[in-house]
Amino acid sequence: MTTKTNKILSAAVVIAIIVSVAVLVYVNLPKQTDSSSEDNTAHKTTPPVFTLIYDDQQTNFTIGDLAQLETYTAKGGYRTQSGMIKGVGNYTGVNISTLVSMFHPAPLPYSLRVYSEDGKNLSINYSTILGNVDIYNPDNASDPNPIGKGGVTMVLAYQYEGNWLNESSDGKLKIVFLDEQGSITAGYLWLYKVTSIKIITE
């Protein structure tokens, strides 16, 4: 009888030990976090970097919002008034036409007023928005005479050569004019540190 009792007690002790170990392991398991929830929270709390304005409508965008829109990647560069070619490379961003088409019906024709964080602003007419701008000789920066016109796309860029823009020099966003050939356009059209664009009906 004593032997039987001892066996029962031993079995109970073993079971208790197994249960205790299982509980200890479960408690110390790393907890899986919901990364999608964290990403959504971060996305919601990210401050907007750009505002699109049309009449009494105003839409704010984070960099993430812009990156989720249809992207456009091509090459371009600009010629300065002093006769230098700069900024040549591949840019990624959003076509201006894509942004404007978010309003229904899209205003046609229209012009733009582009604002930068350093207080500069630039008025752009409809012909320029469509890419009808002067093209300069990429091999002779000192030549002030255009070698062609048109065929480029106006883009709100947020990446250069696959990397986010250098905030200290370009800001988070800048206006660029691109095509597959990497045409060189006038430097005054390339506005840096863009914060907002106002659509103006003509």
JSON list of C-alpha atoms in Angstrom, two decimals:
[
{"chain": "A", "resi": 1, "resn": "MET", "atom": "CA", "xyz": [0.00, 0.00, 0.00]},
{"chain": "A", "resi": 2, "resn": "THR", "atom": "CA", "xyz": [2.83, 2.37, 0.91]},
{"chain": "A", "resi": 3, "resn": "THR", "atom": "CA", "xyz": [4.61, 1.60, -2.34]},
{"chain": "A", "resi": 4, "resn": "LYS", "atom": "CA", "xyz": [1.46, 2.34, -4.32]},
{"chain": "A", "resi": 5, "resn": "THR", "atom": "CA", "xyz": [0.99, 5.62, -2.48]},
{"chain": "A", "resi": 6, "resn": "ASN", "atom": "CA", "xyz": [4.59, 6.60, -3.14]},
{"chain": "A", "resi": 7, "resn": "LYS", "atom": "CA", "xyz": [4.15, 5.90, -6.85]},
{"chain": "A", "resi": 8, "resn": "ILE", "atom": "CA", "xyz": [1.05, 8.08, -6.96]},
{"chain": "A", "resi": 9, "resn": "LEU", "atom": "CA", "xyz": [2.85, 10.89, -5.14]},
{"chain": "A", "resi": 10, "resn": "SER", "atom": "CA", "xyz": [5.86, 10.60, -7.46]},
{"chain": "A", "resi": 11, "resn": "ALA", "atom": "CA", "xyz": [3.63, 10.77, -10.52]},
{"chain": "A", "resi": 12, "resn": "ALA", "atom": "CA", "xyz": [1.86, 13.82, -9.11]},
{"chain": "A", "resi": 13, "resn": "VAL", "atom": "CA", "xyz": [5.19, 15.54, -8.47]},
{"chain": "A", "resi": 14, "resn": "VAL", "atom": "CA", "xyz": [6.37, 14.78, -12.02]},
{"chain": "A", "resi": 15, "resn": "ILE", "atom": "CA", "xyz": [3.13, 16.15, -13.49]},
{"chain": "A", "resi": 16, "resn": "ALA", "atom": "CA", "xyz": [3.41, 19.27, -11.35]},
{"chain": "A", "resi": 17, "resn": "ILE", "atom": "CA", "xyz": [6.98, 19.82, -12.51]},
{"chain": "A", "resi": 18, "resn": "ILE", "atom": "CA", "xyz": [6.00, 19.39, -16.18]},
{"chain": "A", "resi": 19, "resn": "VAL", "atom": "CA", "xyz": [3.11, 21.85, -15.82]},
{"chain": "A", "resi": 20, "resn": "SER", "atom": "CA", "xyz": [5.35, 24.37, -14.05]},
{"chain": "A", "resi": 21, "resn": "VAL", "atom": "CA", "xyz": [8.00, 24.14, -16.78]},
{"chain": "A", "resi": 22, "resn": "ALA", "atom": "CA", "xyz": [5.36, 24.53, -19.51]},
{"chain": "A", "resi": 23, "resn": "VAL", "atom": "CA", "xyz": [3.91, 27.62, -17.82]},
{"chain": "A", "resi": 24, "resn": "LEU", "atom": "CA", "xyz": [7.40, 29.10, -17.38]},
{"chain": "A", "resi": 25, "resn": "VAL", "atom": "CA", "xyz": [8.27, 28.54, -21.05]},
{"chain": "A", "resi": 26, "resn": "TYR", "atom": "CA", "xyz": [4.97, 30.05, -22.23]},
{"chain": "A", "resi": 27, "resn": "VAL", "atom": "CA", "xyz": [5.35, 33.13, -20.04]},
{"chain": "A", "resi": 28, "resn": "ASN", "atom": "CA", "xyz": [8.86, 33.77, -21.36]},
{"chain": "A", "resi": 29, "resn": "LEU", "atom": "CA", "xyz": [8.06, 33.27, -25.03]},
{"chain": "A", "resi": 30, "resn": "PRO", "atom": "CA", "xyz": [8.68, 36.44, -27.11]},
{"chain": "A", "resi": 31, "resn": "LYS", "atom": "CA", "xyz": [5.42, 38.16, -27.85]},
{"chain": "A", "resi": 32, "resn": "GLN", "atom": "CA", "xyz": [4.62, 38.68, -31.55]},
{"chain": "A", "resi": 33, "resn": "THR", "atom": "CA", "xyz": [3.68, 42.25, -32.33]},
{"chain": "A", "resi": 34, "resn": "ASP", "atom": "CA", "xyz": [1.28, 43.31, -35.01]},
{"chain": "A", "resi": 35, "resn": "SER", "atom": "CA", "xyz": [3.67, 45.09, -37.35]},
{"chain": "A", "resi": 36, "resn": "SER", "atom": "CA", "xyz": [0.86, 46.19, -39.65]},
{"chain": "A", "resi": 37, "resn": "SER", "atom": "CA", "xyz": [-0.81, 48.02, -36.77]},
{"chain": "A", "resi": 38, "resn": "GLU", "atom": "CA", "xyz": [2.47, 49.70, -35.88]},
{"chain": "A", "resi": 39, "resn": "ASP", "atom": "CA", "xyz": [3.02, 50.70, -39.51]},
{"chain": "A", "resi": 40, "resn": "ASN", "atom": "CA", "xyz": [-0.50, 52.12, -39.74]},
{"chain": "A", "resi": 41, "resn": "THR", "atom": "CA", "xyz": [0.00, 54.08, -36.53]},
{"chain": "A", "resi": 42, "resn": "ALA", "atom": "CA", "xyz": [3.31, 55.45, -37.77]},
{"chain": "A", "resi": 43, "resn": "HIS", "atom": "CA", "xyz": [1.71, 56.37, -41.09]},
{"chain": "A", "resi": 44, "resn": "LYS", "atom": "CA", "xyz": [-1.10, 58.22, -39.38]},
{"chain": "A", "resi": 45, "resn": "THR", "atom": "CA", "xyz": [1.25, 60.15, -37.12]},
{"chain": "A", "resi": 46, "resn": "THR", "atom": "CA", "xyz": [3.71, 61.11, -39.88]},
{"chain": "A", "resi": 47, "resn": "PRO", "atom": "CA", "xyz": [3.32, 64.83, -40.51]},
{"chain": "A", "resi": 48, "resn": "PRO", "atom": "CA", "xyz": [2.28, 65.92, -44.02]},
{"chain": "A", "resi": 49, "resn": "VAL", "atom": "CA", "xyz": [5.03, 67.32, -46.24]},
{"chain": "A", "resi": 50, "resn": "PHE", "atom": "CA", "xyz": [2.95, 68.57, -49.15]},
{"chain": "A", "resi": 51, "resn": "THR", "atom": "CA", "xyz": [-0.40, 70.28, -49.74]},
{"chain": "A", "resi": 52, "resn": "LEU", "atom": "CA", "xyz": [-2.37, 70.37, -52.99]},
{"chain": "A", "resi": 53, "resn": "ILE", "atom": "CA", "xyz": [-4.89, 73.22, -53.22]},
{"chain": "A", "resi": 54, "resn": "TYR", "atom": "CA", "xyz": [-7.74, 73.75, -55.66]},
{"chain": "A", "resi": 55, "resn": "ASP", "atom": "CA", "xyz": [-10.50, 76.30, -54.98]},
{"chain": "A", "resi": 56, "resn": "ASP", "atom": "CA", "xyz": [-11.73, 75.54, -51.45]},
{"chain": "A", "resi": 57, "resn": "GLN", "atom": "CA", "xyz": [-10.35, 71.99, -51.50]},
{"chain": "A", "resi": 58, "resn": "GLN", "atom": "CA", "xyz": [-7.08, 71.18, -49.78]},
{"chain": "A", "resi": 59, "resn": "THR", "atom": "CA", "xyz": [-5.40, 67.77, -49.63]},
{"chain": "A", "resi": 60, "resn": "ASN", "atom": "CA", "xyz": [-2.39, 67.00, -47.45]},
{"chain": "A", "resi": 61, "resn": "PHE", "atom": "CA", "xyz": [0.13, 64.28, -48.27]},
{"chain": "A", "resi": 62, "resn": "THR", "atom": "CA", "xyz": [2.87, 62.52, -46.36]},
{"chain": "A", "resi": 63, "resn": "ILE", "atom": "CA", "xyz": [5.85, 61.11, -48.24]},
{"chain": "A", "resi": 64, "resn": "GLY", "atom": "CA", "xyz": [4.19, 57.72, -47.83]},
{"chain": "A", "resi": 65, "resn": "ASP", "atom": "CA", "xyz": [0.99, 59.00, -49.43]},
{"chain": "A", "resi": 66, "resn": "LEU", "atom": "CA", "xyz": [2.89, 60.32, -52.45]},
{"chain": "A", "resi": 67, "resn": "ALA", "atom": "CA", "xyz": [4.89, 57.11, -52.80]},
{"chain": "A", "resi": 68, "resn": "GLN", "atom": "CA", "xyz": [1.64, 55.12, -53.00]},
{"chain": "A", "resi": 69, "resn": "LEU", "atom": "CA", "xyz": [0.46, 57.09, -56.03]},
{"chain": "A", "resi": 70, "resn": "GLU", "atom": "CA", "xyz": [1.38, 56.07, -59.57]},
{"chain": "A", "resi": 71, "resn": "THR", "atom": "CA", "xyz": [5.11, 56.68, -59.90]},
{"chain": "A", "resi": 72, "resn": "TYR", "atom": "CA", "xyz": [7.14, 58.05, -62.78]},
{"chain": "A", "resi": 73, "resn": "THR", "atom": "CA", "xyz": [10.88, 57.50, -63.17]},
{"chain": "A", "resi": 74, "resn": "ALA", "atom": "CA", "xyz": [13.00, 59.12, -65.87]},
{"chain": "A", "resi": 75, "resn": "LYS", "atom": "CA", "xyz": [16.12, 61.21, -66.34]},
{"chain": "A", "resi": 76, "resn": "GLY", "atom": "CA", "xyz": [16.74, 64.92, -66.45]},
{"chain": "A", "resi": 77, "resn": "GLY", "atom": "CA", "xyz": [18.99, 67.81, -65.54]},
{"chain": "A", "resi": 78, "resn": "TYR", "atom": "CA", "xyz": [19.02, 71.60, -65.70]},
{"chain": "A", "resi": 79, "resn": "ARG", "atom": "CA", "xyz": [21.11, 74.45, -67.07]},
{"chain": "A", "resi": 80, "resn": "THR", "atom": "CA", "xyz": [21.86, 77.38, -64.79]},
{"chain": "A", "resi": 81, "resn": "GLN", "atom": "CA", "xyz": [21.87, 80.99, -65.95]},
{"chain": "A", "resi": 82, "resn": "SER", "atom": "CA", "xyz": [25.62, 81.03, -65.41]},
{"chain": "A", "resi": 83, "resn": "GLY", "atom": "CA", "xyz": [26.04, 78.25, -67.97]},
{"chain": "A", "resi": 84, "resn": "MET", "atom": "CA", "xyz": [26.44, 75.13, -65.85]},
{"chain": "A", "resi": 85, "resn": "ILE", "atom": "CA", "xyz": [24.60, 71.82, -66.11]},
{"chain": "A", "resi": 86, "resn": "LYS", "atom": "CA", "xyz": [23.54, 70.33, -62.79]},
{"chain": "A", "resi": 87, "resn": "GLY", "atom": "CA", "xyz": [21.26, 67.76, -61.22]},
{"chain": "A", "resi": 88, "resn": "VAL", "atom": "CA", "xyz": [21.62, 65.19, -64.01]},
{"chain": "A", "resi": 89, "resn": "GLY", "atom": "CA", "xyz": [20.30, 61.78, -63.04]},
{"chain": "A", "resi": 90, "resn": "ASN", "atom": "CA", "xyz": [17.27, 59.57, -62.57]},
{"chain": "A", "resi": 91, "resn": "TYR", "atom": "CA", "xyz": [14.38, 60.93, -60.53]},
{"chain": "A", "resi": 92, "resn": "THR", "atom": "CA", "xyz": [11.25, 59.25, -59.21]},
{"chain": "A", "resi": 93, "resn": "GLY", "atom": "CA", "xyz": [8.07, 61.03, -58.25]},
{"chain": "A", "resi": 94, "resn": "VAL", "atom": "CA", "xyz": [4.49, 61.78, -59.23]},
{"chain": "A", "resi": 95, "resn": "ASN", "atom": "CA", "xyz": [3.39, 63.34, -62.50]},
{"chain": "A", "resi": 96, "resn": "ILE", "atom": "CA", "xyz": [1.75, 66.69, -61.96]},
{"chain": "A", "resi": 97, "resn": "SER", "atom": "CA", "xyz": [-1.09, 65.48, -64.18]},
{"chain": "A", "resi": 98, "resn": "THR", "atom": "CA", "xyz": [-1.65, 62.57, -61.78]},
{"chain": "A", "resi": 99, "resn": "LEU", "atom": "CA", "xyz": [-2.02, 64.97, -58.85]},
{"chain": "A", "resi": 100, "resn": "VAL", "atom": "CA", "xyz": [-4.39, 67.27, -60.72]},
{"chain": "A", "resi": 101, "resn": "SER", "atom": "CA", "xyz": [-6.54, 64.34, -61.87]},
{"chain": "A", "resi": 102, "resn": "MET", "atom": "CA", "xyz": [-7.38, 63.62, -58.22]},
{"chain": "A", "resi": 103, "resn": "PHE", "atom": "CA", "xyz": [-9.94, 66.41, -58.48]},
{"chain": "A", "resi": 104, "resn": "HIS", "atom": "CA", "xyz": [-13.11, 65.54, -60.36]},
{"chain": "A", "resi": 105, "resn": "PRO", "atom": "CA", "xyz": [-13.69, 66.94, -62.81]},
{"chain": "A", "resi": 106, "resn": "ALA", "atom": "CA", "xyz": [-10.07, 67.90, -63.41]},
{"chain": "A", "resi": 107, "resn": "PRO", "atom": "CA", "xyz": [-9.74, 71.61, -64.20]},
{"chain": "A", "resi": 108, "resn": "LEU", "atom": "CA", "xyz": [-8.68, 72.20, -67.81]},
{"chain": "A", "resi": 109, "resn": "PRO", "atom": "CA", "xyz": [-6.80, 74.24, -68.75]},
{"chain": "A", "resi": 110, "resn": "TYR", "atom": "CA", "xyz": [-5.03, 75.36, -65.59]},
{"chain": "A", "resi": 111, "resn": "SER", "atom": "CA", "xyz": [-1.86, 76.94, -64.29]},
{"chain": "A", "resi": 112, "resn": "LEU", "atom": "CA", "xyz": [0.08, 76.30, -61.10]},
{"chain": "A", "resi": 113, "resn": "ARG", "atom": "CA", "xyz": [1.59, 78.32, -58.32]},
{"chain": "A", "resi": 114, "resn": "VAL", "atom": "CA", "xyz": [4.32, 76.28, -56.64]},
{"chain": "A", "resi": 115, "resn": "TYR", "atom": "CA", "xyz": [5.53, 77.27, -53.15]},
{"chain": "A", "resi": 116, "resn": "SER", "atom": "CA", "xyz": [8.73, 76.30, -51.34]},
{"chain": "A", "resi": 117, "resn": "GLU", "atom": "CA", "xyz": [9.62, 76.25, -47.66]},
{"chain": "A", "resi": 118, "resn": "ASP", "atom": "CA", "xyz": [12.14, 79.07, -48.08]},
{"chain": "A", "resi": 119, "resn": "GLY", "atom": "CA", "xyz": [9.46, 81.48, -49.29]},
{"chain": "A", "resi": 120, "resn": "LYS", "atom": "CA", "xyz": [10.04, 81.18, -53.03]},
{"chain": "A", "resi": 121, "resn": "ASN", "atom": "CA", "xyz": [7.19, 80.59, -55.45]},
{"chain": "A", "resi": 122, "resn": "LEU", "atom": "CA", "xyz": [6.92, 79.89, -59.14]},
{"chain": "A", "resi": 123, "resn": "SER", "atom": "CA", "xyz": [4.05, 80.39, -61.59]},
{"chain": "A", "resi": 124, "resn": "ILE", "atom": "CA", "xyz": [3.83, 77.70, -64.27]},
{"chain": "A", "resi": 125, "resn": "ASN", "atom": "CA", "xyz": [1.50, 77.97, -67.25]},
{"chain": "A", "resi": 126, "resn": "TYR", "atom": "CA", "xyz": [-0.39, 75.11, -68.88]},
{"chain": "A", "resi": 127, "resn": "SER", "atom": "CA", "xyz": [1.99, 74.80, -71.83]},
{"chain": "A", "resi": 128, "resn": "THR", "atom": "CA", "xyz": [4.95, 74.35, -69.48]},
{"chain": "A", "resi": 129, "resn": "ILE", "atom": "CA", "xyz": [3.01, 71.82, -67.40]},
{"chain": "A", "resi": 130, "resn": "LEU", "atom": "CA", "xyz": [2.54, 69.80, -70.60]},
{"chain": "A", "resi": 131, "resn": "GLY", "atom": "CA", "xyz": [6.31, 69.78, -71.09]},
{"chain": "A", "resi": 132, "resn": "ASN", "atom": "CA", "xyz": [6.61, 72.38, -73.84]},
{"chain": "A", "resi": 133, "resn": "VAL", "atom": "CA", "xyz": [9.87, 73.84, -72.55]},
{"chain": "A", "resi": 134, "resn": "ASP", "atom": "CA", "xyz": [13.26, 74.65, -74.08]},
{"chain": "A", "resi": 135, "resn": "ILE", "atom": "CA", "xyz": [15.84, 71.87, -74.28]},
{"chain": "A", "resi": 136, "resn": "TYR", "atom": "CA", "xyz": [19.55, 72.73, -74.04]},
{"chain": "A", "resi": 137, "resn": "ASN", "atom": "CA", "xyz": [22.73, 71.13, -75.34]},
{"chain": "A", "resi": 138, "resn": "PRO", "atom": "CA", "xyz": [23.97, 68.67, -72.68]},
{"chain": "A", "resi": 139, "resn": "ASP", "atom": "CA", "xyz": [27.49, 68.76, -74.13]},
{"chain": "A", "resi": 140, "resn": "ASN", "atom": "CA", "xyz": [27.86, 72.54, -74.28]},
{"chain": "A", "resi": 141, "resn": "ALA", "atom": "CA", "xyz": [26.54, 74.20, -71.15]},
{"chain": "A", "resi": 142, "resn": "SER", "atom": "CA", "xyz": [27.88, 77.59, -72.21]},
{"chain": "A", "resi": 143, "resn": "ASP", "atom": "CA", "xyz": [25.52, 77.67, -75.20]},
{"chain": "A", "resi": 144, "resn": "PRO", "atom": "CA", "xyz": [22.43, 79.66, -74.12]},
{"chain": "A", "resi": 145, "resn": "ASN", "atom": "CA", "xyz": [20.49, 78.76, -77.26]},
{"chain": "A", "resi": 146, "resn": "PRO", "atom": "CA", "xyz": [17.93, 75.94, -77.03]},
{"chain": "A", "resi": 147, "resn": "ILE", "atom": "CA", "xyz": [18.45, 72.95, -79.32]},
{"chain": "A", "resi": 148, "resn": "GLY", "atom": "CA", "xyz": [14.83, 71.84, -79.16]},
{"chain": "A", "resi": 149, "resn": "LYS", "atom": "CA", "xyz": [11.53, 72.16, -77.38]},
{"chain": "A", "resi": 150, "resn": "GLY", "atom": "CA", "xyz": [8.99, 69.93, -75.66]},
{"chain": "A", "resi": 151, "resn": "GLY", "atom": "CA", "xyz": [8.66, 66.25, -74.94]},
{"chain": "A", "resi": 152, "resn": "VAL", "atom": "CA", "xyz": [9.42, 66.30, -71.20]},
{"chain": "A", "resi": 153, "resn": "THR", "atom": "CA", "xyz": [7.21, 65.50, -68.22]},
{"chain": "A", "resi": 154, "resn": "MET", "atom": "CA", "xyz": [6.74, 67.74, -65.20]},
{"chain": "A", "resi": 155, "resn": "VAL", "atom": "CA", "xyz": [7.15, 65.72, -62.01]},
{"chain": "A", "resi": 156, "resn": "LEU", "atom": "CA", "xyz": [7.01, 66.29, -58.26]},
{"chain": "A", "resi": 157, "resn": "ALA", "atom": "CA", "xyz": [10.09, 64.25, -57.34]},
{"chain": "A", "resi": 158, "resn": "TYR", "atom": "CA", "xyz": [10.90, 62.65, -54.00]},
{"chain": "A", "resi": 159, "resn": "GLN", "atom": "CA", "xyz": [13.78, 60.34, -55.01]},
{"chain": "A", "resi": 160, "resn": "TYR", "atom": "CA", "xyz": [17.08, 60.79, -56.85]},
{"chain": "A", "resi": 161, "resn": "GLU", "atom": "CA", "xyz": [18.94, 57.72, -58.10]},
{"chain": "A", "resi": 162, "resn": "GLY", "atom": "CA", "xyz": [16.71, 55.51, -55.97]},
{"chain": "A", "resi": 163, "resn": "ASN", "atom": "CA", "xyz": [17.33, 57.43, -52.73]},
{"chain": "A", "resi": 164, "resn": "TRP", "atom": "CA", "xyz": [15.19, 59.99, -50.93]},
{"chain": "A", "resi": 165, "resn": "LEU", "atom": "CA", "xyz": [16.15, 63.55, -51.82]},
{"chain": "A", "resi": 166, "resn": "ASN", "atom": "CA", "xyz": [18.85, 65.26, -49.78]},
{"chain": "A", "resi": 167, "resn": "GLU", "atom": "CA", "xyz": [16.73, 67.36, -47.43]},
{"chain": "A", "resi": 168, "resn": "SER", "atom": "CA", "xyz": [19.45, 69.92, -46.73]},
{"chain": "A", "resi": 169, "resn": "SER", "atom": "CA", "xyz": [19.85, 70.88, -50.39]},
{"chain": "A", "resi": 170, "resn": "ASP", "atom": "CA", "xyz": [16.68, 69.73, -52.15]},
{"chain": "A", "resi": 171, "resn": "GLY", "atom": "CA", "xyz": [14.14, 69.41, -49.36]},
{"chain": "A", "resi": 172, "resn": "LYS", "atom": "CA", "xyz": [11.80, 66.43, -49.36]},
{"chain": "A", "resi": 173, "resn": "LEU", "atom": "CA", "xyz": [10.26, 67.38, -52.72]},
{"chain": "A", "resi": 174, "resn": "LYS", "atom": "CA", "xyz": [11.22, 69.32, -55.83]},
{"chain": "A", "resi": 175, "resn": "ILE", "atom": "CA", "xyz": [9.85, 70.08, -59.28]},
{"chain": "A", "resi": 176, "resn": "VAL", "atom": "CA", "xyz": [11.77, 68.42, -62.12]},
{"chain": "A", "resi": 177, "resn": "PHE", "atom": "CA", "xyz": [11.33, 67.94, -65.88]},
{"chain": "A", "resi": 178, "resn": "LEU", "atom": "CA", "xyz": [12.17, 64.48, -67.19]},
{"chain": "A", "resi": 179, "resn": "ASP", "atom": "CA", "xyz": [12.22, 62.19, -70.20]},
{"chain": "A", "resi": 180, "resn": "GLU", "atom": "CA", "xyz": [13.92, 58.96, -71.23]},
{"chain": "A", "resi": 181, "resn": "GLN", "atom": "CA", "xyz": [16.78, 60.83, -72.92]},
{"chain": "A", "resi": 182, "resn": "GLY", "atom": "CA", "xyz": [17.69, 62.94, -69.90]},
{"chain": "A", "resi": 183, "resn": "SER", "atom": "CA", "xyz": [17.00, 66.27, -71.59]},
{"chain": "A", "resi": 184, "resn": "ILE", "atom": "CA", "xyz": [18.44, 69.42, -70.05]},
{"chain": "A", "resi": 185, "resn": "THR", "atom": "CA", "xyz": [15.90, 72.14, -69.24]},
{"chain": "A", "resi": 186, "resn": "ALA", "atom": "CA", "xyz": [16.06, 75.63, -67.73]},
{"chain": "A", "resi": 187, "resn": "GLY", "atom": "CA", "xyz": [17.17, 75.74, -64.11]},
{"chain": "A", "resi": 188, "resn": "TYR", "atom": "CA", "xyz": [14.59, 78.31, -63.02]},
{"chain": "A", "resi": 189, "resn": "LEU", "atom": "CA", "xyz": [11.86, 75.69, -63.58]},
{"chain": "A", "resi": 190, "resn": "TRP", "atom": "CA", "xyz": [13.38, 73.31, -61.02]},
{"chain": "A", "resi": 191, "resn": "LEU", "atom": "CA", "xyz": [11.98, 74.56, -57.73]},
{"chain": "A", "resi": 192, "resn": "TYR", "atom": "CA", "xyz": [13.43, 72.99, -54.58]},
{"chain": "A", "resi": 193, "resn": "LYS", "atom": "CA", "xyz": [11.96, 72.31, -51.13]},
{"chain": "A", "resi": 194, "resn": "VAL", "atom": "CA", "xyz": [8.40, 72.32, -52.46]},
{"chain": "A", "resi": 195, "resn": "THR", "atom": "CA", "xyz": [5.69, 72.41, -49.79]},
{"chain": "A", "resi": 196, "resn": "SER", "atom": "CA", "xyz": [2.50, 73.15, -51.72]},
{"chain": "A", "resi": 197, "resn": "ILE", "atom": "CA", "xyz": [0.99, 73.60, -55.16]},
{"chain": "A", "resi": 198, "resn": "LYS", "atom": "CA", "xyz": [-2.07, 75.68, -55.91]},
{"chain": "A", "resi": 199, "resn": "ILE", "atom": "CA", "xyz": [-4.10, 74.85, -59.02]},
{"chain": "A", "resi": 200, "resn": "ILE", "atom": "CA", "xyz": [-5.47, 77.94, -60.76]},
{"chain": "A", "resi": 201, "resn": "THR", "atom": "CA", "xyz": [-8.11, 77.72, -63.46]},
{"chain": "A", "resi": 202, "resn": "GLU", "atom": "CA", "xyz": [-7.48, 79.95, -66.44]}
]
